[in-house]
JSON list of C-alpha atoms in Angstrom, two decimals:
[
{"chain": "P", "resi": 1, "resn": "MET", "atom": "CA", "xyz": [0.62, -19.94, 18.84]},
{"chain": "P", "resi": 2, "resn": "ARG", "atom": "CA", "xyz": [-0.33, -18.69, 15.39]},
{"chain": "P", "resi": 3, "resn": "VAL", "atom": "CA", "xyz": [2.22, -19.44, 12.71]},
{"chain": "P", "resi": 4, "resn": "HIS", "atom": "CA", "xyz": [2.50, -17.26, 9.62]},
{"chain": "P", "resi": 5, "resn": "ARG", "atom": "CA", "xyz": [3.21, -19.29, 6.52]},
{"chain": "P", "resi": 6, "resn": "PHE", "atom": "CA", "xyz": [4.43, -16.31, 4.50]},
{"chain": "P", "resi": 7, "resn": "ARG", "atom": "CA", "xyz": [8.01, -16.31, 3.30]},
{"chain": "P", "resi": 8, "resn": "ILE", "atom": "CA", "xyz": [9.92, -13.06, 3.08]},
{"chain": "P", "resi": 9, "resn": "GLY", "atom": "CA", "xyz": [13.20, -12.75, 1.31]},
{"chain": "P", "resi": 10, "resn": "GLU", "atom": "CA", "xyz": [14.86, -12.35, -2.02]},
{"chain": "P", "resi": 11, "resn": "GLY", "atom": "CA", "xyz": [12.70, -13.81, -4.76]},
{"chain": "P", "resi": 12, "resn": "SER", "atom": "CA", "xyz": [9.58, -14.30, -2.62]},
{"chain": "P", "resi": 13, "resn": "VAL", "atom": "CA", "xyz": [6.39, -12.49, -3.61]},
{"chain": "P", "resi": 14, "resn": "MET", "atom": "CA", "xyz": [3.62, -11.41, -1.26]},
{"chain": "P", "resi": 15, "resn": "LYS", "atom": "CA", "xyz": [0.15, -10.07, -1.89]},
{"chain": "P", "resi": 16, "resn": "ILE", "atom": "CA", "xyz": [0.01, -6.70, -0.14]},
{"chain": "P", "resi": 17, "resn": "GLY", "atom": "CA", "xyz": [-2.88, -4.28, 0.25]},
{"chain": "P", "resi": 18, "resn": "ILE", "atom": "CA", "xyz": [-2.26, -0.60, 0.91]},
{"chain": "P", "resi": 19, "resn": "ILE", "atom": "CA", "xyz": [-5.10, 1.58, 2.20]},
{"chain": "P", "resi": 20, "resn": "GLY", "atom": "CA", "xyz": [-4.16, 5.20, 1.73]},
{"chain": "P", "resi": 21, "resn": "ALA", "atom": "CA", "xyz": [-2.20, 6.63, -1.19]},
{"chain": "P", "resi": 22, "resn": "GLY", "atom": "CA", "xyz": [-0.68, 9.71, 0.42]},
{"chain": "P", "resi": 23, "resn": "HIS", "atom": "CA", "xyz": [3.05, 10.22, 0.87]},
{"chain": "P", "resi": 24, "resn": "ILE", "atom": "CA", "xyz": [3.73, 7.04, 2.89]},
{"chain": "P", "resi": 25, "resn": "GLY", "atom": "CA", "xyz": [1.19, 4.87, 1.06]},
{"chain": "P", "resi": 26, "resn": "GLY", "atom": "CA", "xyz": [2.30, 6.07, -2.34]},
{"chain": "P", "resi": 27, "resn": "ASN", "atom": "CA", "xyz": [5.99, 5.52, -1.70]},
{"chain": "P", "resi": 28, "resn": "LEU", "atom": "CA", "xyz": [5.42, 2.11, -0.13]},
{"chain": "P", "resi": 29, "resn": "THR", "atom": "CA", "xyz": [3.47, 1.23, -3.27]},
{"chain": "P", "resi": 30, "resn": "ARG", "atom": "CA", "xyz": [6.44, 2.32, -5.38]},
{"chain": "P", "resi": 31, "resn": "ARG", "atom": "CA", "xyz": [9.03, 0.39, -3.39]},
{"chain": "P", "resi": 32, "resn": "LEU", "atom": "CA", "xyz": [7.02, -2.78, -2.81]},
{"chain": "P", "resi": 33, "resn": "THR", "atom": "CA", "xyz": [6.09, -3.11, -6.48]},
{"chain": "P", "resi": 34, "resn": "ALA", "atom": "CA", "xyz": [9.73, -2.48, -7.40]},
{"chain": "P", "resi": 35, "resn": "LEU", "atom": "CA", "xyz": [10.63, -5.44, -5.18]},
{"chain": "P", "resi": 36, "resn": "GLY", "atom": "CA", "xyz": [8.19, -7.58, -7.14]},
{"chain": "P", "resi": 37, "resn": "HIS", "atom": "CA", "xyz": [5.30, -7.81, -4.69]},
{"chain": "P", "resi": 38, "resn": "ASP", "atom": "CA", "xyz": [1.68, -7.99, -5.85]},
{"chain": "P", "resi": 39, "resn": "VAL", "atom": "CA", "xyz": [0.28, -4.71, -4.54]},
{"chain": "P", "resi": 40, "resn": "SER", "atom": "CA", "xyz": [-3.31, -3.47, -4.45]},
{"chain": "P", "resi": 41, "resn": "VAL", "atom": "CA", "xyz": [-3.79, 0.17, -3.45]},
{"chain": "P", "resi": 42, "resn": "ALA", "atom": "CA", "xyz": [-6.90, 2.03, -2.37]},
{"chain": "P", "resi": 43, "resn": "ASN", "atom": "CA", "xyz": [-7.89, 5.47, -1.18]},
{"chain": "P", "resi": 44, "resn": "SER", "atom": "CA", "xyz": [-11.04, 7.23, -0.03]},
{"chain": "P", "resi": 45, "resn": "ARG", "atom": "CA", "xyz": [-11.61, 8.90, -3.41]},
{"chain": "P", "resi": 46, "resn": "GLY", "atom": "CA", "xyz": [-11.87, 5.70, -5.40]},
{"chain": "P", "resi": 47, "resn": "PRO", "atom": "CA", "xyz": [-9.67, 3.65, -7.74]},
{"chain": "P", "resi": 48, "resn": "GLN", "atom": "CA", "xyz": [-10.30, 5.99, -10.66]},
{"chain": "P", "resi": 49, "resn": "THR", "atom": "CA", "xyz": [-8.10, 8.57, -8.90]},
{"chain": "P", "resi": 50, "resn": "LEU", "atom": "CA", "xyz": [-5.17, 6.15, -8.70]},
{"chain": "P", "resi": 51, "resn": "THR", "atom": "CA", "xyz": [-4.63, 5.64, -12.42]},
{"chain": "P", "resi": 52, "resn": "ALA", "atom": "CA", "xyz": [-1.33, 7.54, -12.53]},
{"chain": "P", "resi": 53, "resn": "LEU", "atom": "CA", "xyz": [0.11, 5.63, -9.55]},
{"chain": "P", "resi": 54, "resn": "ALA", "atom": "CA", "xyz": [-1.04, 2.34, -11.07]},
{"chain": "P", "resi": 55, "resn": "GLU", "atom": "CA", "xyz": [0.54, 3.15, -14.43]},
{"chain": "P", "resi": 56, "resn": "GLU", "atom": "CA", "xyz": [3.78, 4.19, -12.73]},
{"chain": "P", "resi": 57, "resn": "THR", "atom": "CA", "xyz": [4.08, 1.16, -10.48]},
{"chain": "P", "resi": 58, "resn": "GLY", "atom": "CA", "xyz": [1.98, -1.69, -11.84]},
{"chain": "P", "resi": 59, "resn": "ALA", "atom": "CA", "xyz": [-0.08, -1.77, -8.64]},
{"chain": "P", "resi": 60, "resn": "THR", "atom": "CA", "xyz": [-3.77, -2.59, -8.91]},
{"chain": "P", "resi": 61, "resn": "PRO", "atom": "CA", "xyz": [-6.16, 0.21, -7.86]},
{"chain": "P", "resi": 62, "resn": "VAL", "atom": "CA", "xyz": [-9.15, -1.12, -5.93]},
{"chain": "P", "resi": 63, "resn": "PRO", "atom": "CA", "xyz": [-11.97, 0.16, -3.71]},
{"chain": "P", "resi": 64, "resn": "VAL", "atom": "CA", "xyz": [-11.07, 0.29, -0.01]},
{"chain": "P", "resi": 65, "resn": "ALA", "atom": "CA", "xyz": [-13.44, -2.59, 0.73]},
{"chain": "P", "resi": 66, "resn": "GLU", "atom": "CA", "xyz": [-11.38, -4.84, -1.59]},
{"chain": "P", "resi": 67, "resn": "ALA", "atom": "CA", "xyz": [-7.89, -3.75, -0.55]},
{"chain": "P", "resi": 68, "resn": "ALA", "atom": "CA", "xyz": [-7.36, -6.60, 1.92]},
{"chain": "P", "resi": 69, "resn": "ARG", "atom": "CA", "xyz": [-8.84, -9.35, -0.27]},
{"chain": "P", "resi": 70, "resn": "GLY", "atom": "CA", "xyz": [-6.35, -12.21, -0.32]},
{"chain": "P", "resi": 71, "resn": "ALA", "atom": "CA", "xyz": [-3.65, -10.00, 1.19]},
{"chain": "P", "resi": 72, "resn": "GLU", "atom": "CA", "xyz": [-0.94, -11.41, 3.42]},
{"chain": "P", "resi": 73, "resn": "VAL", "atom": "CA", "xyz": [0.04, -7.93, 4.58]},
{"chain": "P", "resi": 74, "resn": "VAL", "atom": "CA", "xyz": [-2.20, -4.87, 4.72]},
{"chain": "P", "resi": 75, "resn": "VAL", "atom": "CA", "xyz": [-0.88, -1.36, 5.34]},
{"chain": "P", "resi": 76, "resn": "VAL", "atom": "CA", "xyz": [-3.34, 1.09, 6.88]},
{"chain": "P", "resi": 77, "resn": "THR", "atom": "CA", "xyz": [-1.96, 4.56, 6.26]},
{"chain": "P", "resi": 78, "resn": "VAL", "atom": "CA", "xyz": [-4.83, 7.01, 6.68]},
{"chain": "P", "resi": 79, "resn": "PRO", "atom": "CA", "xyz": [-5.42, 9.91, 9.11]},
{"chain": "P", "resi": 80, "resn": "LEU", "atom": "CA", "xyz": [-6.63, 8.68, 12.48]},
{"chain": "P", "resi": 81, "resn": "LYS", "atom": "CA", "xyz": [-9.91, 10.55, 12.05]},
{"chain": "P", "resi": 82, "resn": "ALA", "atom": "CA", "xyz": [-10.61, 8.37, 8.99]},
{"chain": "P", "resi": 83, "resn": "VAL", "atom": "CA", "xyz": [-9.99, 5.03, 10.73]},
{"chain": "P", "resi": 84, "resn": "PRO", "atom": "CA", "xyz": [-13.54, 4.62, 12.17]},
{"chain": "P", "resi": 85, "resn": "ASN", "atom": "CA", "xyz": [-14.92, 5.07, 8.64]},
{"chain": "P", "resi": 86, "resn": "LEU", "atom": "CA", "xyz": [-13.06, 2.10, 7.17]},
{"chain": "P", "resi": 87, "resn": "PRO", "atom": "CA", "xyz": [-15.44, -0.63, 5.97]},
{"chain": "P", "resi": 88, "resn": "LYS", "atom": "CA", "xyz": [-16.65, -3.14, 8.52]},
{"chain": "P", "resi": 89, "resn": "GLY", "atom": "CA", "xyz": [-15.34, -6.63, 7.87]},
{"chain": "P", "resi": 90, "resn": "LEU", "atom": "CA", "xyz": [-12.43, -5.16, 5.95]},
{"chain": "P", "resi": 91, "resn": "PHE", "atom": "CA", "xyz": [-10.19, -8.16, 6.69]},
{"chain": "P", "resi": 92, "resn": "ASP", "atom": "CA", "xyz": [-12.78, -10.90, 6.22]},
{"chain": "P", "resi": 93, "resn": "GLY", "atom": "CA", "xyz": [-11.38, -11.82, 2.82]},
{"chain": "P", "resi": 94, "resn": "ALA", "atom": "CA", "xyz": [-7.71, -11.45, 3.76]},
{"chain": "P", "resi": 95, "resn": "ALA", "atom": "CA", "xyz": [-5.28, -14.33, 3.99]},
{"chain": "P", "resi": 96, "resn": "GLU", "atom": "CA", "xyz": [-5.27, -16.28, 7.23]},
{"chain": "P", "resi": 97, "resn": "ASN", "atom": "CA", "xyz": [-3.23, -14.49, 9.91]},
{"chain": "P", "resi": 98, "resn": "VAL", "atom": "CA", "xyz": [-2.87, -11.37, 7.79]},
{"chain": "P", "resi": 99, "resn": "ALA", "atom": "CA", "xyz": [-0.34, -8.91, 9.23]},
{"chain": "P", "resi": 100, "resn": "VAL", "atom": "CA", "xyz": [-1.81, -5.41, 9.44]},
{"chain": "P", "resi": 101, "resn": "ILE", "atom": "CA", "xyz": [0.61, -2.47, 9.59]},
{"chain": "P", "resi": 102, "resn": "ASP", "atom": "CA", "xyz": [-0.57, 0.78, 11.15]},
{"chain": "P", "resi": 103, "resn": "THR", "atom": "CA", "xyz": [1.49, 3.80, 10.11]},
{"chain": "P", "resi": 104, "resn": "GLY", "atom": "CA", "xyz": [-0.82, 6.32, 11.77]},
{"chain": "P", "resi": 105, "resn": "ASN", "atom": "CA", "xyz": [-0.22, 9.16, 14.20]},
{"chain": "P", "resi": 106, "resn": "TYR", "atom": "CA", "xyz": [-2.66, 11.14, 16.29]},
{"chain": "P", "resi": 107, "resn": "TYR", "atom": "CA", "xyz": [-2.57, 14.86, 15.67]},
{"chain": "P", "resi": 108, "resn": "PRO", "atom": "CA", "xyz": [-5.37, 16.45, 17.75]},
{"chain": "P", "resi": 109, "resn": "GLY", "atom": "CA", "xyz": [-5.49, 19.54, 15.56]},
{"chain": "P", "resi": 110, "resn": "ARG", "atom": "CA", "xyz": [-6.23, 17.40, 12.52]},
{"chain": "P", "resi": 111, "resn": "ASP", "atom": "CA", "xyz": [-8.07, 14.43, 14.01]},
{"chain": "P", "resi": 112, "resn": "GLY", "atom": "CA", "xyz": [-10.20, 16.07, 16.68]},
{"chain": "P", "resi": 113, "resn": "ARG", "atom": "CA", "xyz": [-10.44, 15.08, 20.31]},
{"chain": "P", "resi": 114, "resn": "ILE", "atom": "CA", "xyz": [-10.20, 11.35, 20.99]},
{"chain": "P", "resi": 115, "resn": "ALA", "atom": "CA", "xyz": [-10.87, 10.87, 24.69]},
{"chain": "P", "resi": 116, "resn": "ALA", "atom": "CA", "xyz": [-9.63, 7.29, 24.81]},
{"chain": "P", "resi": 117, "resn": "ILE", "atom": "CA", "xyz": [-6.17, 8.52, 23.80]},
{"chain": "P", "resi": 118, "resn": "LEU", "atom": "CA", "xyz": [-6.03, 11.89, 25.58]},
{"chain": "P", "resi": 119, "resn": "ASP", "atom": "CA", "xyz": [-7.87, 11.01, 28.78]},
{"chain": "P", "resi": 120, "resn": "ASP", "atom": "CA", "xyz": [-7.58, 7.25, 29.16]},
{"chain": "P", "resi": 121, "resn": "GLY", "atom": "CA", "xyz": [-4.00, 6.93, 27.92]},
{"chain": "P", "resi": 122, "resn": "LEU", "atom": "CA", "xyz": [-4.74, 4.41, 25.19]},
{"chain": "P", "resi": 123, "resn": "THR", "atom": "CA", "xyz": [-1.90, 4.20, 22.70]},
{"chain": "P", "resi": 124, "resn": "GLU", "atom": "CA", "xyz": [-2.73, 5.40, 19.23]},
{"chain": "P", "resi": 125, "resn": "SER", "atom": "CA", "xyz": [-2.27, 2.01, 17.61]},
{"chain": "P", "resi": 126, "resn": "ARG", "atom": "CA", "xyz": [-4.25, 0.23, 20.34]},
{"chain": "P", "resi": 127, "resn": "TRP", "atom": "CA", "xyz": [-7.10, 2.61, 19.55]},
{"chain": "P", "resi": 128, "resn": "THR", "atom": "CA", "xyz": [-6.75, 1.92, 15.84]},
{"chain": "P", "resi": 129, "resn": "ALA", "atom": "CA", "xyz": [-6.78, -1.84, 16.45]},
{"chain": "P", "resi": 130, "resn": "GLN", "atom": "CA", "xyz": [-10.00, -1.50, 18.43]},
{"chain": "P", "resi": 131, "resn": "GLN", "atom": "CA", "xyz": [-11.61, 0.55, 15.67]},
{"chain": "P", "resi": 132, "resn": "ILE", "atom": "CA", "xyz": [-10.80, -1.87, 12.85]},
{"chain": "P", "resi": 133, "resn": "GLY", "atom": "CA", "xyz": [-11.34, -5.04, 14.88]},
{"chain": "P", "resi": 134, "resn": "HIS", "atom": "CA", "xyz": [-7.90, -6.47, 14.13]},
{"chain": "P", "resi": 135, "resn": "THR", "atom": "CA", "xyz": [-4.58, -6.26, 15.93]},
{"chain": "P", "resi": 136, "resn": "VAL", "atom": "CA", "xyz": [-1.92, -4.16, 14.21]},
{"chain": "P", "resi": 137, "resn": "ILE", "atom": "CA", "xyz": [1.82, -3.75, 13.99]},
{"chain": "P", "resi": 138, "resn": "LYS", "atom": "CA", "xyz": [2.92, -0.14, 14.42]},
{"chain": "P", "resi": 139, "resn": "ALA", "atom": "CA", "xyz": [5.62, 0.81, 11.93]},
{"chain": "P", "resi": 140, "resn": "PHE", "atom": "CA", "xyz": [6.61, 3.65, 9.57]},
{"chain": "P", "resi": 141, "resn": "ASN", "atom": "CA", "xyz": [4.75, 6.20, 11.72]},
{"chain": "P", "resi": 142, "resn": "GLY", "atom": "CA", "xyz": [7.89, 8.28, 12.30]},
{"chain": "P", "resi": 143, "resn": "THR", "atom": "CA", "xyz": [9.46, 7.65, 8.90]},
{"chain": "P", "resi": 144, "resn": "TYR", "atom": "CA", "xyz": [9.95, 10.41, 6.36]},
{"chain": "P", "resi": 145, "resn": "ALA", "atom": "CA", "xyz": [8.10, 9.32, 3.24]},
{"chain": "P", "resi": 146, "resn": "GLN", "atom": "CA", "xyz": [10.90, 10.31, 0.90]},
{"chain": "P", "resi": 147, "resn": "ASP", "atom": "CA", "xyz": [13.35, 8.15, 2.87]},
{"chain": "P", "resi": 148, "resn": "ILE", "atom": "CA", "xyz": [11.40, 5.08, 1.74]},
{"chain": "P", "resi": 149, "resn": "LEU", "atom": "CA", "xyz": [12.53, 5.86, -1.79]},
{"chain": "P", "resi": 150, "resn": "ASP", "atom": "CA", "xyz": [15.92, 7.45, -1.17]},
{"chain": "P", "resi": 151, "resn": "ARG", "atom": "CA", "xyz": [17.49, 6.04, 1.99]},
{"chain": "P", "resi": 152, "resn": "HIS", "atom": "CA", "xyz": [17.09, 2.28, 1.73]},
{"chain": "P", "resi": 153, "resn": "ARG", "atom": "CA", "xyz": [20.42, 0.49, 2.06]},
{"chain": "P", "resi": 154, "resn": "PRO", "atom": "CA", "xyz": [21.66, -3.11, 1.87]},
{"chain": "P", "resi": 155, "resn": "ALA", "atom": "CA", "xyz": [21.99, -5.08, 5.11]},
{"chain": "P", "resi": 156, "resn": "GLY", "atom": "CA", "xyz": [25.18, -4.19, 6.95]},
{"chain": "P", "resi": 157, "resn": "ALA", "atom": "CA", "xyz": [25.60, -0.75, 5.36]},
{"chain": "P", "resi": 158, "resn": "PRO", "atom": "CA", "xyz": [26.98, 1.69, 7.95]},
{"chain": "P", "resi": 159, "resn": "ASP", "atom": "CA", "xyz": [24.34, 4.31, 7.13]},
{"chain": "P", "resi": 160, "resn": "ARG", "atom": "CA", "xyz": [21.37, 1.95, 7.12]},
{"chain": "P", "resi": 161, "resn": "LEU", "atom": "CA", "xyz": [18.47, 3.47, 9.06]},
{"chain": "P", "resi": 162, "resn": "ALA", "atom": "CA", "xyz": [16.43, 1.58, 11.66]},
{"chain": "P", "resi": 163, "resn": "LEU", "atom": "CA", "xyz": [12.69, 1.71, 12.31]},
{"chain": "P", "resi": 164, "resn": "PRO", "atom": "CA", "xyz": [10.93, 0.90, 15.60]},
{"chain": "P", "resi": 165, "resn": "VAL", "atom": "CA", "xyz": [8.24, -1.78, 15.31]},
{"chain": "P", "resi": 166, "resn": "ALA", "atom": "CA", "xyz": [5.65, -2.52, 18.01]},
{"chain": "P", "resi": 167, "resn": "GLY", "atom": "CA", "xyz": [2.87, -5.09, 18.23]},
{"chain": "P", "resi": 168, "resn": "ASP", "atom": "CA", "xyz": [1.26, -7.88, 20.22]},
{"chain": "P", "resi": 169, "resn": "ASP", "atom": "CA", "xyz": [1.31, -10.59, 17.55]},
{"chain": "P", "resi": 170, "resn": "GLU", "atom": "CA", "xyz": [4.90, -11.82, 17.53]},
{"chain": "P", "resi": 171, "resn": "ALA", "atom": "CA", "xyz": [4.45, -13.84, 14.34]},
{"chain": "P", "resi": 172, "resn": "ALA", "atom": "CA", "xyz": [3.00, -10.86, 12.49]},
{"chain": "P", "resi": 173, "resn": "LYS", "atom": "CA", "xyz": [5.77, -8.69, 13.88]},
{"chain": "P", "resi": 174, "resn": "ARG", "atom": "CA", "xyz": [8.38, -11.05, 12.43]},
{"chain": "P", "resi": 175, "resn": "VAL", "atom": "CA", "xyz": [6.70, -10.83, 9.02]},
{"chain": "P", "resi": 176, "resn": "VAL", "atom": "CA", "xyz": [6.64, -7.04, 9.15]},
{"chain": "P", "resi": 177, "resn": "ARG", "atom": "CA", "xyz": [10.23, -6.75, 10.35]},
{"chain": "P", "resi": 178, "resn": "ALA", "atom": "CA", "xyz": [11.40, -9.06, 7.57]},
{"chain": "P", "resi": 179, "resn": "LEU", "atom": "CA", "xyz": [9.48, -7.04, 4.99]},
{"chain": "P", "resi": 180, "resn": "ILE", "atom": "CA", "xyz": [11.03, -3.81, 6.29]},
{"chain": "P", "resi": 181, "resn": "GLY", "atom": "CA", "xyz": [14.42, -5.49, 6.04]},
{"chain": "P", "resi": 182, "resn": "ASP", "atom": "CA", "xyz": [13.72, -6.27, 2.39]},
{"chain": "P", "resi": 183, "resn": "LEU", "atom": "CA", "xyz": [12.77, -2.63, 1.89]},
{"chain": "P", "resi": 184, "resn": "GLY", "atom": "CA", "xyz": [16.27, -1.70, 3.02]},
{"chain": "P", "resi": 185, "resn": "PHE", "atom": "CA", "xyz": [15.94, -0.76, 6.69]},
{"chain": "P", "resi": 186, "resn": "ASP", "atom": "CA", "xyz": [16.88, -2.34, 10.00]},
{"chain": "P", "resi": 187, "resn": "THR", "atom": "CA", "xyz": [14.28, -2.69, 12.75]},
{"chain": "P", "resi": 188, "resn": "VAL", "atom": "CA", "xyz": [14.15, -2.47, 16.53]},
{"chain": "P", "resi": 189, "resn": "ASP", "atom": "CA", "xyz": [11.49, -4.36, 18.50]},
{"chain": "P", "resi": 190, "resn": "ALA", "atom": "CA", "xyz": [9.68, -1.63, 20.42]},
{"chain": "P", "resi": 191, "resn": "GLY", "atom": "CA", "xyz": [7.51, -4.03, 22.44]},
{"chain": "P", "resi": 192, "resn": "SER", "atom": "CA", "xyz": [3.75, -4.48, 22.53]},
{"chain": "P", "resi": 193, "resn": "LEU", "atom": "CA", "xyz": [1.02, -2.10, 21.41]},
{"chain": "P", "resi": 194, "resn": "ASP", "atom": "CA", "xyz": [0.81, -0.88, 25.00]},
{"chain": "P", "resi": 195, "resn": "ASP", "atom": "CA", "xyz": [4.50, 0.05, 24.67]},
{"chain": "P", "resi": 196, "resn": "SER", "atom": "CA", "xyz": [4.01, 1.79, 21.33]},
{"chain": "P", "resi": 197, "resn": "TRP", "atom": "CA", "xyz": [3.73, 5.22, 22.98]},
{"chain": "P", "resi": 198, "resn": "ARG", "atom": "CA", "xyz": [7.53, 5.12, 22.85]},
{"chain": "P", "resi": 199, "resn": "GLN", "atom": "CA", "xyz": [7.38, 5.84, 19.11]},
{"chain": "P", "resi": 200, "resn": "GLN", "atom": "CA", "xyz": [4.40, 8.20, 19.01]},
{"chain": "P", "resi": 201, "resn": "PRO", "atom": "CA", "xyz": [4.79, 11.87, 17.96]},
{"chain": "P", "resi": 202, "resn": "GLY", "atom": "CA", "xyz": [6.87, 13.91, 20.37]},
{"chain": "P", "resi": 203, "resn": "THR", "atom": "CA", "xyz": [9.12, 11.04, 21.45]},
{"chain": "P", "resi": 204, "resn": "PRO", "atom": "CA", "xyz": [12.87, 10.90, 20.72]},
{"chain": "P", "resi": 205, "resn": "VAL", "atom": "CA", "xyz": [12.56, 8.32, 17.93]},
{"chain": "P", "resi": 206, "resn": "TYR", "atom": "CA", "xyz": [9.76, 10.09, 16.09]},
{"chain": "P", "resi": 207, "resn": "GLY", "atom": "CA", "xyz": [11.40, 11.27, 12.87]},
{"chain": "P", "resi": 208, "resn": "MET", "atom": "CA", "xyz": [14.81, 10.00, 13.98]},
{"chain": "P", "resi": 209, "resn": "ARG", "atom": "CA", "xyz": [17.10, 9.07, 11.11]},
{"chain": "P", "resi": 210, "resn": "GLU", "atom": "CA", "xyz": [19.59, 6.80, 12.83]},
{"chain": "P", "resi": 211, "resn": "GLY", "atom": "CA", "xyz": [20.64, 3.19, 13.17]},
{"chain": "P", "resi": 212, "resn": "VAL", "atom": "CA", "xyz": [19.75, 0.44, 15.62]},
{"chain": "P", "resi": 213, "resn": "ASP", "atom": "CA", "xyz": [21.75, 1.73, 18.60]},
{"chain": "P", "resi": 214, "resn": "ALA", "atom": "CA", "xyz": [20.31, 5.24, 18.49]},
{"chain": "P", "resi": 215, "resn": "ILE", "atom": "CA", "xyz": [16.74, 4.00, 18.00]},
{"chain": "P", "resi": 216, "resn": "THR", "atom": "CA", "xyz": [17.13, 1.58, 20.91]},
{"chain": "P", "resi": 217, "resn": "LYS", "atom": "CA", "xyz": [18.43, 4.40, 23.12]},
{"chain": "P", "resi": 218, "resn": "GLY", "atom": "CA", "xyz": [15.66, 6.74, 22.02]},
{"chain": "P", "resi": 219, "resn": "LEU", "atom": "CA", "xyz": [12.95, 4.21, 22.84]},
{"chain": "P", "resi": 220, "resn": "ALA", "atom": "CA", "xyz": [14.43, 3.74, 26.33]},
{"chain": "P", "resi": 221, "resn": "GLU", "atom": "CA", "xyz": [14.48, 7.51, 26.93]},
{"chain": "P", "resi": 222, "resn": "ALA", "atom": "CA", "xyz": [10.88, 8.15, 25.87]},
{"chain": "P", "resi": 223, "resn": "SER", "atom": "CA", "xyz": [8.33, 9.63, 28.26]},
{"chain": "P", "resi": 224, "resn": "PRO", "atom": "CA", "xyz": [4.65, 8.62, 28.20]},
{"chain": "P", "resi": 225, "resn": "GLU", "atom": "CA", "xyz": [3.57, 12.23, 28.74]},
{"chain": "P", "resi": 226, "resn": "ARG", "atom": "CA", "xyz": [2.17, 13.79, 25.61]},
{"chain": "P", "resi": 227, "resn": "THR", "atom": "CA", "xyz": [3.85, 17.12, 24.89]},
{"chain": "P", "resi": 228, "resn": "GLY", "atom": "CA", "xyz": [3.07, 20.35, 23.07]},
{"chain": "P", "resi": 229, "resn": "ASP", "atom": "CA", "xyz": [0.59, 20.17, 20.23]},
{"chain": "P", "resi": 230, "resn": "PHE", "atom": "CA", "xyz": [0.24, 16.42, 20.74]},
{"chain": "P", "resi": 231, "resn": "ARG", "atom": "CA", "xyz": [-1.55, 16.88, 24.08]},
{"chain": "P", "resi": 232, "resn": "GLY", "atom": "CA", "xyz": [-4.73, 18.12, 22.47]}
]
């Protein structure tokens, strides 16, 4: 069993890489730097386009190829169609047992037809893991970006929201769930990557702003059939 040596909690600092500086990536950069973490952020347009975010947050803008260097956690938050274009060997310089968070969703109208997902039934995050050559933890994919800034709450607060978290690496999942807890949200273990269809677009928990009980119920009620615009 792999053991993650990273400590999460009040006063602990992690080196975190964020690939993608859109709504989710930008707001995670804001919150994680506010918590004192050492954050590097990258996007497809280059570090020179991230000057304003860096000045606002204190994060370090880097090329995508350097975003995971030394990182204990890496957040991949790019459109699915961009995942195959990420640099090969992206995680070669990352910390041992780096936890990789996948926030992505498959929108056929945006991302094009991906047969492995539509025809073969591969979960979106399983596909992403295959593309990048590293297992991932699926989280934040159904989270409203503004909630990351506005709706974090202390542990035990009655209105604290919960996020589903799925993945195969139990040690990495613990790291990610603890980090989400520090960000101000509860978590619900949604199972393995093969179970992560329960939190994909079109399922009850996708975009759900509720606590642990409602998220748990929503995961149980999910159907594996892709619906509406998500069928492709």
